[in-house]
CSV table of C-alpha atoms in Angstrom, one decimal:
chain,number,residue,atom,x,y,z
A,1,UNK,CA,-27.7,128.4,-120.8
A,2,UNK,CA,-25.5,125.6,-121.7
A,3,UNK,CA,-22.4,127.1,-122.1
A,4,UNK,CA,-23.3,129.0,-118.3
A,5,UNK,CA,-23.5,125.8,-116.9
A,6,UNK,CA,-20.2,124.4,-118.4
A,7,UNK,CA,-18.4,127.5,-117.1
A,8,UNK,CA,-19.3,127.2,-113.7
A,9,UNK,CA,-18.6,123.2,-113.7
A,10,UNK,CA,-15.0,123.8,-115.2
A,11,UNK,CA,-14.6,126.7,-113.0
A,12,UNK,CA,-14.9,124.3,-109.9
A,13,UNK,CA,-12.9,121.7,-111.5
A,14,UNK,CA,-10.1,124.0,-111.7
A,15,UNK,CA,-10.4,125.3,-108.3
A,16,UNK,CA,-10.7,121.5,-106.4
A,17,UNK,CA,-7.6,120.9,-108.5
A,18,UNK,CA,-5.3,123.5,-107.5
A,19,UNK,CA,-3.0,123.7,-104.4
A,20,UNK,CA,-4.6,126.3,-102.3
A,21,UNK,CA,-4.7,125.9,-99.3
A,22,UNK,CA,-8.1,126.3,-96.9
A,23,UNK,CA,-7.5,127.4,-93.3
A,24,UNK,CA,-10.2,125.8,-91.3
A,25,UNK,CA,-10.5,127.3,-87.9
A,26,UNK,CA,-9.8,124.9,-85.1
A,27,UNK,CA,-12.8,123.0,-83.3
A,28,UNK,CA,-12.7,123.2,-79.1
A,29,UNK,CA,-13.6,119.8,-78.0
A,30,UNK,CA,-12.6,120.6,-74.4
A,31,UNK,CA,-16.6,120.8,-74.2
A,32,UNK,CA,-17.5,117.7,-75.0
A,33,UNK,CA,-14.4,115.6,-73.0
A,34,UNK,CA,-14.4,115.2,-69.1
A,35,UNK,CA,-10.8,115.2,-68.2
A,36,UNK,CA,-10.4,114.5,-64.3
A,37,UNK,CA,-8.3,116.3,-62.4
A,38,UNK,CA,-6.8,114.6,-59.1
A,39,UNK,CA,-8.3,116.4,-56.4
A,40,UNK,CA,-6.1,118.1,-53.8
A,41,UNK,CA,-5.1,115.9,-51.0
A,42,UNK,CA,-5.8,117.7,-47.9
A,43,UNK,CA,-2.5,118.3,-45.3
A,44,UNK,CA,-5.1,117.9,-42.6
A,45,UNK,CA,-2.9,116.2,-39.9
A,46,UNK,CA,-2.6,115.9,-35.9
A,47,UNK,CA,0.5,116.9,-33.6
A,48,UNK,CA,0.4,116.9,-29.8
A,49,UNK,CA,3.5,118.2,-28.0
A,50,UNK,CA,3.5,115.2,-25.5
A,51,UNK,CA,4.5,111.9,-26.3
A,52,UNK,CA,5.7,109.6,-23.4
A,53,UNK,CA,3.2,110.7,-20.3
A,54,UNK,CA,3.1,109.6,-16.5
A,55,UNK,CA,-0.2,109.1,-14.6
A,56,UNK,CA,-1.7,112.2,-17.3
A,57,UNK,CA,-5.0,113.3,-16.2
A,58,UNK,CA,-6.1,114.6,-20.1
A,59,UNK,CA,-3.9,115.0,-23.4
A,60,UNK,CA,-4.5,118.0,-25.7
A,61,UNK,CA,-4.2,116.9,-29.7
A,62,UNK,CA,-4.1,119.4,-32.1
A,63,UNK,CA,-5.7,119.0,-36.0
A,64,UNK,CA,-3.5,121.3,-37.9
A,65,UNK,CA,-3.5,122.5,-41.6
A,66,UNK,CA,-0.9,125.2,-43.7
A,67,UNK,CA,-4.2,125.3,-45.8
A,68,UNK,CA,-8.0,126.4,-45.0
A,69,UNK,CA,-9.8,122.7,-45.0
A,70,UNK,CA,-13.6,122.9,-44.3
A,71,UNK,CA,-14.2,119.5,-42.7
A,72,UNK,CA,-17.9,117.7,-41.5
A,73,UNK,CA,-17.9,115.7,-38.3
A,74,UNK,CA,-19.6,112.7,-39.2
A,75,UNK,CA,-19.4,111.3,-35.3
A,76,UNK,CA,-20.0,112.9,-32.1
A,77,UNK,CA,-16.9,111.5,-31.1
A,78,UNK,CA,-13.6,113.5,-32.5
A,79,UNK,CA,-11.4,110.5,-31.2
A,80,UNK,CA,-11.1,107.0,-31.2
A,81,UNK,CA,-8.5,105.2,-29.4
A,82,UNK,CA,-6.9,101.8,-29.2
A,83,UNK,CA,-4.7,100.9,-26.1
A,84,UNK,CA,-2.1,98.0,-26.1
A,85,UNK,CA,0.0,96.7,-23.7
A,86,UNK,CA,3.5,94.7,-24.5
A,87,UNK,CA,2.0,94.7,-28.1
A,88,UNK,CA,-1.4,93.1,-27.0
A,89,UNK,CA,-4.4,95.3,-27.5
A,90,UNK,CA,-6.4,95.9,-24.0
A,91,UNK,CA,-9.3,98.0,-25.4
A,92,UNK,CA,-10.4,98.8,-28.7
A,93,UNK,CA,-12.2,101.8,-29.9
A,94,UNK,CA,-12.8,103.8,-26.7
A,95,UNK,CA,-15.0,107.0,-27.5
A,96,UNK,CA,-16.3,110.0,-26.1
A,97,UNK,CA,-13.3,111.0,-23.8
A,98,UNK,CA,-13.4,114.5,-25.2
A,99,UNK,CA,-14.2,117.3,-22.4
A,100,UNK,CA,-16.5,118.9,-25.9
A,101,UNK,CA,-17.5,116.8,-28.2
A,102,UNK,CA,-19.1,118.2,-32.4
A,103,UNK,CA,-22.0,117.4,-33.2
A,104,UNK,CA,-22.6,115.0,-36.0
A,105,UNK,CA,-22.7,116.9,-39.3
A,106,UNK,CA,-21.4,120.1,-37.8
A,107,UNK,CA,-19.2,121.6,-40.3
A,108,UNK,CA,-15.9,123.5,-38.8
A,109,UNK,CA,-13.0,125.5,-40.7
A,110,UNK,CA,-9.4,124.3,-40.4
A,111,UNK,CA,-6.1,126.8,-41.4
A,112,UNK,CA,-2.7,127.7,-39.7
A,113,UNK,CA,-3.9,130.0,-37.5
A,114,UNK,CA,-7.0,127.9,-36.3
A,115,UNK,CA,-6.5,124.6,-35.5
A,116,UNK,CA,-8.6,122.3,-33.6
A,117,UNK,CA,-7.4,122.2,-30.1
A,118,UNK,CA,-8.8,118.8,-28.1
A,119,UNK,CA,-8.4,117.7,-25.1
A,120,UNK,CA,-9.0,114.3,-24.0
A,121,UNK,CA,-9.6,112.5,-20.2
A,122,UNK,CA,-7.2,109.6,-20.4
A,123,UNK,CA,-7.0,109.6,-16.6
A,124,UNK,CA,-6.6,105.5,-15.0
A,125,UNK,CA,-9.7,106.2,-13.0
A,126,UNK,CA,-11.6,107.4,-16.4
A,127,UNK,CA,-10.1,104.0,-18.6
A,128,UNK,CA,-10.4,101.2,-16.0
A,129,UNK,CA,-6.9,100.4,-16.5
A,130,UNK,CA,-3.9,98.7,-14.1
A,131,UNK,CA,-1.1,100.0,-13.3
A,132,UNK,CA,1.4,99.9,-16.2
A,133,UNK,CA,3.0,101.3,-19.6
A,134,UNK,CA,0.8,101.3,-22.4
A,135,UNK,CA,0.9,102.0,-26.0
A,136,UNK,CA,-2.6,104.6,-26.9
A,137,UNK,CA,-3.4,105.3,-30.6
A,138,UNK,CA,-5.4,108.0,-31.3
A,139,UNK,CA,-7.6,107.5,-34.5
A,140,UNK,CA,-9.2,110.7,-36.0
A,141,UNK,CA,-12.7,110.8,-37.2
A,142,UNK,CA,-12.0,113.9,-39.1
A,143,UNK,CA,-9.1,112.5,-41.2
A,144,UNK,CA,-9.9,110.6,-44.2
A,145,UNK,CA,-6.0,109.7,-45.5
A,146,UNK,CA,-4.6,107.3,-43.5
A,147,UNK,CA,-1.1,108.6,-43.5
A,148,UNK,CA,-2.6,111.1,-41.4
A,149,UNK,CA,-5.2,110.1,-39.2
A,150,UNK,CA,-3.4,108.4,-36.4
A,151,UNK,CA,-1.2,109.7,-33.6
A,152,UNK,CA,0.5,107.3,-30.7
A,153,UNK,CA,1.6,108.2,-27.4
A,154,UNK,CA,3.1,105.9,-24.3
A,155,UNK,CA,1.7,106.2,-20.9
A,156,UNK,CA,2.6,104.9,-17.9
A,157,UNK,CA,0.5,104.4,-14.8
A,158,UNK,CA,1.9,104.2,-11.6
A,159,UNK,CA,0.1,105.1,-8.7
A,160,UNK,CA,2.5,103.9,-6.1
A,161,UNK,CA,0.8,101.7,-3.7
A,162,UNK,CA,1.2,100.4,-0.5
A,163,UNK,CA,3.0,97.3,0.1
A,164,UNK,CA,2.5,95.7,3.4
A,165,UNK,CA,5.4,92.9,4.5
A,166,UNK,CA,4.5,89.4,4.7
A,167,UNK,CA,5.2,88.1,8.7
A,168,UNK,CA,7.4,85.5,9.4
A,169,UNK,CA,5.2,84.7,12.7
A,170,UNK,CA,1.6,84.5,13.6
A,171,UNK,CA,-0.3,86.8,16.2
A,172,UNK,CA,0.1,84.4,19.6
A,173,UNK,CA,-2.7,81.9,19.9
A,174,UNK,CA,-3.5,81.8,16.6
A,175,UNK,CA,-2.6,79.7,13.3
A,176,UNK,CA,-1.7,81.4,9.5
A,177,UNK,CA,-4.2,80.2,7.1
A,178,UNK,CA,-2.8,81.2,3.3
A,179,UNK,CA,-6.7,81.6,1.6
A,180,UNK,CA,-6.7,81.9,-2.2
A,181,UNK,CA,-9.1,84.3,-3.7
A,182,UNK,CA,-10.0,85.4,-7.3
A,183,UNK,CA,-9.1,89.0,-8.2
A,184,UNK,CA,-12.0,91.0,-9.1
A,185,UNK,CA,-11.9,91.1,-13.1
A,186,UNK,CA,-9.0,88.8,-13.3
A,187,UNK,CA,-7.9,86.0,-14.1
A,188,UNK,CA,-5.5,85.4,-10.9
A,189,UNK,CA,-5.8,84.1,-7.8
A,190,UNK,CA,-4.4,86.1,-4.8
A,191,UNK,CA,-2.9,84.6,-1.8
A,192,UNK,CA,-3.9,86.4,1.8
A,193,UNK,CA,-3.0,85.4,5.3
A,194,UNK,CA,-5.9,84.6,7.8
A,195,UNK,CA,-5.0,84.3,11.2
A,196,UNK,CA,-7.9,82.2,13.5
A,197,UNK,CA,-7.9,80.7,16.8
A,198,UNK,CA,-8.1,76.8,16.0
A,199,UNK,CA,-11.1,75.2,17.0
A,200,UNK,CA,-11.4,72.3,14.9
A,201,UNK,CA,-9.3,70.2,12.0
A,202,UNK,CA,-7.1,73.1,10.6
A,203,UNK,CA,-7.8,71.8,6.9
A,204,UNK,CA,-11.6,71.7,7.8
A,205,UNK,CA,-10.6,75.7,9.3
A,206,UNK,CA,-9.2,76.7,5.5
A,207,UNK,CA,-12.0,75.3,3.8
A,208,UNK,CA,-14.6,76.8,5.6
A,209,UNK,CA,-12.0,80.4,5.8
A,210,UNK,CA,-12.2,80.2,1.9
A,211,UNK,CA,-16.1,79.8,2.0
A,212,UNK,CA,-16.7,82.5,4.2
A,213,UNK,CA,-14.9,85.2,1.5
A,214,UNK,CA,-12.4,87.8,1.4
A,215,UNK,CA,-12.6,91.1,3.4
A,216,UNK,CA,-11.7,93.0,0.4
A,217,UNK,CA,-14.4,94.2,-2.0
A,218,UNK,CA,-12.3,93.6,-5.2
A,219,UNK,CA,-11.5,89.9,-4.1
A,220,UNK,CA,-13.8,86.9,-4.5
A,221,UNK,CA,-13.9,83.5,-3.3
A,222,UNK,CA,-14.8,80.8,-5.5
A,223,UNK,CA,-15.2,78.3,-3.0
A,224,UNK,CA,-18.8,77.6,-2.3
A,225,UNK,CA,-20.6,74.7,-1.1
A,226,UNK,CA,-18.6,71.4,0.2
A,227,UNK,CA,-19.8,68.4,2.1
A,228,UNK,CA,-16.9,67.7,3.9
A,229,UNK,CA,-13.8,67.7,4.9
A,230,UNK,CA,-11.0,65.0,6.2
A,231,UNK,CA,-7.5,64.2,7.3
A,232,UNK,CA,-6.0,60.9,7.5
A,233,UNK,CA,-2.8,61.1,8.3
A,234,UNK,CA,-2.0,63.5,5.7
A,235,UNK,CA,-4.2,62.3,3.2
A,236,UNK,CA,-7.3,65.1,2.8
A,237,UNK,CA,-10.6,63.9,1.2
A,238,UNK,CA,-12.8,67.0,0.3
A,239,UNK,CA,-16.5,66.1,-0.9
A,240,UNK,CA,-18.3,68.1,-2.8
A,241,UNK,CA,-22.0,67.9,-3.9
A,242,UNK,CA,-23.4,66.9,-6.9
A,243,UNK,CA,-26.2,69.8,-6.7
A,244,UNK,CA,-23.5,72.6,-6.8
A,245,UNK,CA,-22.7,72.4,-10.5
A,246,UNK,CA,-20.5,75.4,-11.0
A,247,UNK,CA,-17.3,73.3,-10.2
A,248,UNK,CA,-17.6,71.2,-13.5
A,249,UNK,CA,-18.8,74.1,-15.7
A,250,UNK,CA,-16.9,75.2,-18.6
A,251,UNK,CA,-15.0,78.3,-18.2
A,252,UNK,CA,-12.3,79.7,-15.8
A,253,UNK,CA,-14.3,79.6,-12.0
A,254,UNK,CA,-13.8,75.9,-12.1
A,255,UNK,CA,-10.3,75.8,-12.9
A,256,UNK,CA,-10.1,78.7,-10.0
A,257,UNK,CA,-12.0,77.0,-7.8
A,258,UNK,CA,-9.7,73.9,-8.4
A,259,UNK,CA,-6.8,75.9,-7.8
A,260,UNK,CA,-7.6,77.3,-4.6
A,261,UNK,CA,-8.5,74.3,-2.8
A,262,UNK,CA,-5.5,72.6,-3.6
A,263,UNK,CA,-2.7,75.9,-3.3
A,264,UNK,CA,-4.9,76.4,-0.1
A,265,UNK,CA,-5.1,72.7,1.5
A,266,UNK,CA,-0.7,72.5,0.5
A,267,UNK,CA,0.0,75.6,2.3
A,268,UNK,CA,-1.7,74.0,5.6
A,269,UNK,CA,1.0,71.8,5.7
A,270,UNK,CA,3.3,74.2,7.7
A,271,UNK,CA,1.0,73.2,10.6
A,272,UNK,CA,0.6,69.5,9.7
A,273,UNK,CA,2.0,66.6,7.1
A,274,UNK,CA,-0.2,66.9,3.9
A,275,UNK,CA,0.7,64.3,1.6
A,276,UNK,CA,-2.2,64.7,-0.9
A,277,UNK,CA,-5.4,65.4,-1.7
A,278,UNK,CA,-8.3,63.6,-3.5
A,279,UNK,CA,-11.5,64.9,-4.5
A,280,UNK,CA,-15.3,63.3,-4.2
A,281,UNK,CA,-18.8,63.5,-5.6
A,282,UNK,CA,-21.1,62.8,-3.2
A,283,UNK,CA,-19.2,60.1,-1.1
A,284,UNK,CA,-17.9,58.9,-4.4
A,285,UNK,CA,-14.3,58.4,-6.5
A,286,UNK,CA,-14.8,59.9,-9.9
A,287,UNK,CA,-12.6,60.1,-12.9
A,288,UNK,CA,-13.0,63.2,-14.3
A,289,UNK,CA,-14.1,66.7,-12.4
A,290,UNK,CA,-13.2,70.7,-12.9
A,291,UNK,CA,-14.6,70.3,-16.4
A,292,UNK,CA,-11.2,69.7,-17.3
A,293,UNK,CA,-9.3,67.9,-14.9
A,294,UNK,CA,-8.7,64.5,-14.9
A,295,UNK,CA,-7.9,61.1,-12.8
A,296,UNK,CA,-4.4,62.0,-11.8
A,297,UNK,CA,-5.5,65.6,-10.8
A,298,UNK,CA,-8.3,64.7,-8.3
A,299,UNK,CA,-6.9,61.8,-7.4
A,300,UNK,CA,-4.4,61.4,-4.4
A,301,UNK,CA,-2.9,65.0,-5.8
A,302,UNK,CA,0.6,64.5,-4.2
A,303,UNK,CA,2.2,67.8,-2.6
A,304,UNK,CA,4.8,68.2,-4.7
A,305,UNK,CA,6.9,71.7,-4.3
A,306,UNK,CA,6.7,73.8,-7.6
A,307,UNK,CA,10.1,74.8,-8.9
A,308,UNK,CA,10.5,78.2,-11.2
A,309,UNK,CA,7.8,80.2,-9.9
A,310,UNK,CA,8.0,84.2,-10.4
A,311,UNK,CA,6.6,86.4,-7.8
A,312,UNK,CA,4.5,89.5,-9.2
A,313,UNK,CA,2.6,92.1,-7.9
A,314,UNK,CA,-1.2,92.8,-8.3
A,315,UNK,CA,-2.6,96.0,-6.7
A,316,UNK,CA,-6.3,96.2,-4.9
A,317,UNK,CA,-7.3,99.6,-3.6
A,318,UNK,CA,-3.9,101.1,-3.7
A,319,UNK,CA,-2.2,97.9,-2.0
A,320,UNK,CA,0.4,95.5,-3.7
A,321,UNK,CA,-0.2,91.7,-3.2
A,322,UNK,CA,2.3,89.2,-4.6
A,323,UNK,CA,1.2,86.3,-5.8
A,324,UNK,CA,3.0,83.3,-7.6
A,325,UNK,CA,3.1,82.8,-11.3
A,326,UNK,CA,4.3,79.8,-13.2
A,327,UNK,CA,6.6,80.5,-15.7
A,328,UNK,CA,6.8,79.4,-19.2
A,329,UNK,CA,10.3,77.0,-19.1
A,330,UNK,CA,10.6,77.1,-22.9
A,331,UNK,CA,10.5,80.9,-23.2
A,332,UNK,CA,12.4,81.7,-19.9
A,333,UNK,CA,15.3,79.2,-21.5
A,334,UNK,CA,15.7,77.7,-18.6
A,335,UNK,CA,17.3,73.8,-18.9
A,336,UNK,CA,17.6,70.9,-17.0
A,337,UNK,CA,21.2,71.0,-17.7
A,338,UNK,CA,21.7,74.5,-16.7
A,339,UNK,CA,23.8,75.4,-13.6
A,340,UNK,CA,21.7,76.9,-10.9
A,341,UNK,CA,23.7,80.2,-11.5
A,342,UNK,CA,22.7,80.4,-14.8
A,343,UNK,CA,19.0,79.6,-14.1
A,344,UNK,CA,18.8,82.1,-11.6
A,345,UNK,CA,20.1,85.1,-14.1
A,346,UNK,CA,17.4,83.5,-16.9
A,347,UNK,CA,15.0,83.8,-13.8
A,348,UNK,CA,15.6,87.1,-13.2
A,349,UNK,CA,14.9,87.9,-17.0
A,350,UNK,CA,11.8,87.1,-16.7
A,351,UNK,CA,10.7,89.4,-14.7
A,352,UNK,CA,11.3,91.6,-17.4
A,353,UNK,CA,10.0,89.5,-20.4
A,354,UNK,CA,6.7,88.4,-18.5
A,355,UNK,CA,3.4,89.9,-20.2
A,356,UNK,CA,0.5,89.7,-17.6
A,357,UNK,CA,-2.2,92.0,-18.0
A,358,UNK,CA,-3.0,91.2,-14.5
A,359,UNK,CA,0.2,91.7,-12.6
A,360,UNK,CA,3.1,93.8,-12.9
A,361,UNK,CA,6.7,93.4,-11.7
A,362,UNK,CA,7.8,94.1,-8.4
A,363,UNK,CA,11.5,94.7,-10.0
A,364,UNK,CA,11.7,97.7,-11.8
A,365,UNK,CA,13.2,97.3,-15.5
A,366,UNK,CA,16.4,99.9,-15.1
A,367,UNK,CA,17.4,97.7,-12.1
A,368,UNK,CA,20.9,94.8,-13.2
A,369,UNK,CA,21.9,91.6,-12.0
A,370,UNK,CA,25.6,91.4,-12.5
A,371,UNK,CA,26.2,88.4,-11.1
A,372,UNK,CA,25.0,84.9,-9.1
A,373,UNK,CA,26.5,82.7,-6.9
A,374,UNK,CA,25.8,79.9,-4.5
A,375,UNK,CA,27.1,78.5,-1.7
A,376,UNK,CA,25.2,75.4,0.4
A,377,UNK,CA,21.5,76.4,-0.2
A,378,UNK,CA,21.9,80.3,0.0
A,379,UNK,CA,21.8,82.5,-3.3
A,380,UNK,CA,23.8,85.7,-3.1
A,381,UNK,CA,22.5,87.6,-5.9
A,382,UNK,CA,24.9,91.2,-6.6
A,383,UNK,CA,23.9,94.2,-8.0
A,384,UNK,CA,24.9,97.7,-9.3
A,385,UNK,CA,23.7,100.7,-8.1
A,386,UNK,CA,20.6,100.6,-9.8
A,387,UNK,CA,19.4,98.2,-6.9
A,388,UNK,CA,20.2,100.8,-4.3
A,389,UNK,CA,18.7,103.7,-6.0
A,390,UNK,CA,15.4,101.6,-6.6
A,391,UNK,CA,12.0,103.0,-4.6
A,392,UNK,CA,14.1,105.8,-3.1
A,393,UNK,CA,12.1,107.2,0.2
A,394,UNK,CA,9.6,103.8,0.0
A,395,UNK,CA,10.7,101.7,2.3
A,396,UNK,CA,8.0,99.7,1.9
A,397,UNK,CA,8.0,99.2,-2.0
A,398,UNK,CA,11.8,98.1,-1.4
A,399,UNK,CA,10.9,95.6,1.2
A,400,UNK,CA,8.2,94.5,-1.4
A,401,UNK,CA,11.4,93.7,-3.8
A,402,UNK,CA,13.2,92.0,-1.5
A,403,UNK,CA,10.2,90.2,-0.5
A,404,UNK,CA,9.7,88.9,-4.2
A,405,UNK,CA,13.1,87.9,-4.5
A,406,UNK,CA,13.0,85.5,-1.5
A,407,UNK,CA,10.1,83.8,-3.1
A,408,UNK,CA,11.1,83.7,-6.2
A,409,UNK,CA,14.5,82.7,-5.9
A,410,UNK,CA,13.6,80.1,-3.4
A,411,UNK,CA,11.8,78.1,-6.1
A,412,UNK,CA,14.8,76.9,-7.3
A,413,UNK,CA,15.8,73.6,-6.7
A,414,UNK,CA,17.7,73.2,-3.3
A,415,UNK,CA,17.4,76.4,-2.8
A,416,UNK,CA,16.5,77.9,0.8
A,417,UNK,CA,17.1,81.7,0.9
A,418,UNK,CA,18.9,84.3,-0.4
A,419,UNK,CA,21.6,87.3,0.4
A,420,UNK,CA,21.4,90.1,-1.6
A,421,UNK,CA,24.7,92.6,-2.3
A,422,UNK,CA,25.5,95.5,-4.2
A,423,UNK,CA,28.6,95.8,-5.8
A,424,UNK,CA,30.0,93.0,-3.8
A,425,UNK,CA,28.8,94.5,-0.5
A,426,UNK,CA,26.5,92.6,1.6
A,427,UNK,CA,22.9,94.7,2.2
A,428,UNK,CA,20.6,92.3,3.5
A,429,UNK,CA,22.0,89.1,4.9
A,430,UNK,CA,20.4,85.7,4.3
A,431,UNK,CA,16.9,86.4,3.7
A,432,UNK,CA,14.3,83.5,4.1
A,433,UNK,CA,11.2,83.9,2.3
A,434,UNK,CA,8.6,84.5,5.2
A,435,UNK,CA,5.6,82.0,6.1
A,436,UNK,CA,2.9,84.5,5.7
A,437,UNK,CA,2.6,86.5,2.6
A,438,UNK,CA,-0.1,88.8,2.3
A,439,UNK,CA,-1.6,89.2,5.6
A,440,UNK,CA,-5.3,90.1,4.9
A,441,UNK,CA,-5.9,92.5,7.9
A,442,UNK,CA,-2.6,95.3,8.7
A,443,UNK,CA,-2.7,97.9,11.0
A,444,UNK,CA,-1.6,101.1,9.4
């Protein structure tokens, strides 16, 4: 039994020792690893076949795909969108302007031959917005990558108003009152010409004009109560009460209200010599009032004349006012030292450079200024072509140029009117900026 067991121990000796070799089959550990593939990125993206649109009713966006995507609406909204204007974003977010809208959680099939088809109500009615060119971007709510999810288009709003000429002469027996009122939603004030059959102190007249309101809807006064009213020789007192609080408040209505006493009160003075204007508390002098204004601003205001004023437009219920806009003399480039040519062609830039959410330019942007002289107080500003071809068939949207023009071009210093050629060729004569802009009632 010995010798068995010695033979099987040198028998495995032997074998461990030699150079055989052992094929081991090979072990599949794929089972017990988790290797992570990257997951297919989905070509799930959105097209539209109209990109620069003119007073659009609805756009139709498309979500495409070469591949079948099954996609889950997690919104009952397919679309946001963001709408800017001159690079400033106007509204954020705006939802539900789809004519069908999924329902959340609703699941629906995308491939080449079935894409989703939306159409969406960007009418100016449905959005709330001016008149204008805006940027819109269309976010997705269907797209997760970014790359893909957003689409922009440009629309333009233009609905063409009416624009009815300012008068250079009021209705006999009565007096021009220029009344400044608040544009409903905006920040602006809007001159419009009153005419009244005086029967008291014409300053005393406007002040109580500017209580009693506009007659449009979509304009506000801002004037409410006042104690009184006096001239001295040019020199207007206006007390107010102490009880009527909404003068000193923080926010824009006082500096509004501010504003159209004073741009109202000056513009009396075609009728009589206004020199200034100071402002009382119940009988008394203060220091500070309009929340913000102080001492020198309330009082003995002198009537100065405002230089470098632009003239833009603003439209209510389908009519164009103009109204006066201080510009920005660092921005226009404008100088001191500048010859009034000069300042007159960096004028005339701004009408293209100024970003108002509340007005738009009477001047439209195709239209050049080639050149600018002056002789005595007169401004002859020549044009090409483009001015001639400019609101072709509306008379009245031209005269609404030319209109803005004489005011505008008037604020320059010594500057009394303006002629207006094309080419060299005279097409308007000397044009004074008429005395009553706006006038409130027009027969059509």
């Amino acid at each position: 039994m010995k010798i068995f067991n010695n033979i099987i121990i040198l028998s495995l000796i032997v074998l461990f020792s030699s150079t055989y070799l052992f094929n081991l089959a090979p072990i599949d550990y794929r089972g017990t690893i988790e290797i992570e593939t990257p997951e297919e990125i989905s070509d799930l993206r959105l097209s539209t076949t109209e990109h620069n649109l003119s007073n659009p009713e609805y756009i139709i966006i498309s979500h495409q795909s070469d591949n079948e995507v099954v996609i889950k609406s997690v919104s009952n909204s397919i679309f946001t969108v963001d709408i800017y204007r001159d690079n400033s974003l106007v509204k954020k977010g705006v939802e539900k302007l789809e004519s069908v809208s999924p329902s959340v959680n609703m699941s629906i099939t995308v491939n080449k031959d079935n894409p989703i088809i939306t159409s969406l109500d960007i009418s100016q009615k449905n959005l709330g917005l001016e008149d204008g060119t805006y940027s819109f971007v269309f976010n997705s709510n269907l797209i997760t990558n970014p790359g893909n999810s957003s689409i922009s288009v440009n629309v333009t709003y233009d609905t063409a108003g009416t624009y009815y000429p300012a008068m250079t002469q009021a209705p006999a027996g009565t007096k021009g009152l220029t009344l400044y009122f608040a544009a409903e939603g905006s920040d602006v004030l809007i001159p419009v010409t009153r005419f009244v059959v005086e029967d008291k102190s014409i300053t005393r007249m406007a002040v109580e004009q500017l209580q009693n309101g506009p007659v449009s809807s979509k304009l506000r006064t801002v004037i409410k109560d006042v104690t009184n009213t006096t001239y001295n020789n040019g020199n207007i007192v206006i007390d107010l009460p102490s009880t009527y609080t909404a003068y000193n408040e923080a926010g824009t209505n006082s500096s509004l209200a501010y504003e159209a006493f004073v741009k109202t009160i000056f513009d009396v003075d075609r009728y009589w010599p206004i020199h200034n204007i100071t402002f009382t508390v119940d009988r008394k002098n203060i220091d500070k009032y309009f929340y913000e204004r102080t001492s020198e601003a309330i009082n003995r205001l002198p009537n100065i004349e405002k230089n470098y004023l632009l003239y833009m437009a603003h439209k209510i219920d389908g009519r164009y006012y103009l109204f006066d806009y201080q510009i920005d003399m660092p921005s226009s480039g404008i100088l001191a030292g500048d010859t009034v040519e000069i300042q007159a062609q960096k004028l005339f830039d701004v009408y293209k450079d100024a970003k108002l959410p509340y007005g738009i330019s009477p001047i439209p942007k195709n239209i050049v200024l080639s050149g600018v002289t002056k002789q005595g107080n007169i401004i002859t500003l020549d044009f090409t072509d483009s001015f001639s071809n400019a609101y072709s068939g509306r008379e009245d949207l031209k005269q609404m140029m030319i209109e803005s023009l004489a005011y505008t071009f008037t604020t320059l210093p010594h500057t009394d009117g303006i002629k207006i050629t094309v080419n060299g060729e005279d097409k308007t004569g000397v044009v004074y900026p008429p005395e009553f802009i706006n006038p409130e009632v027009v027969e059509n």
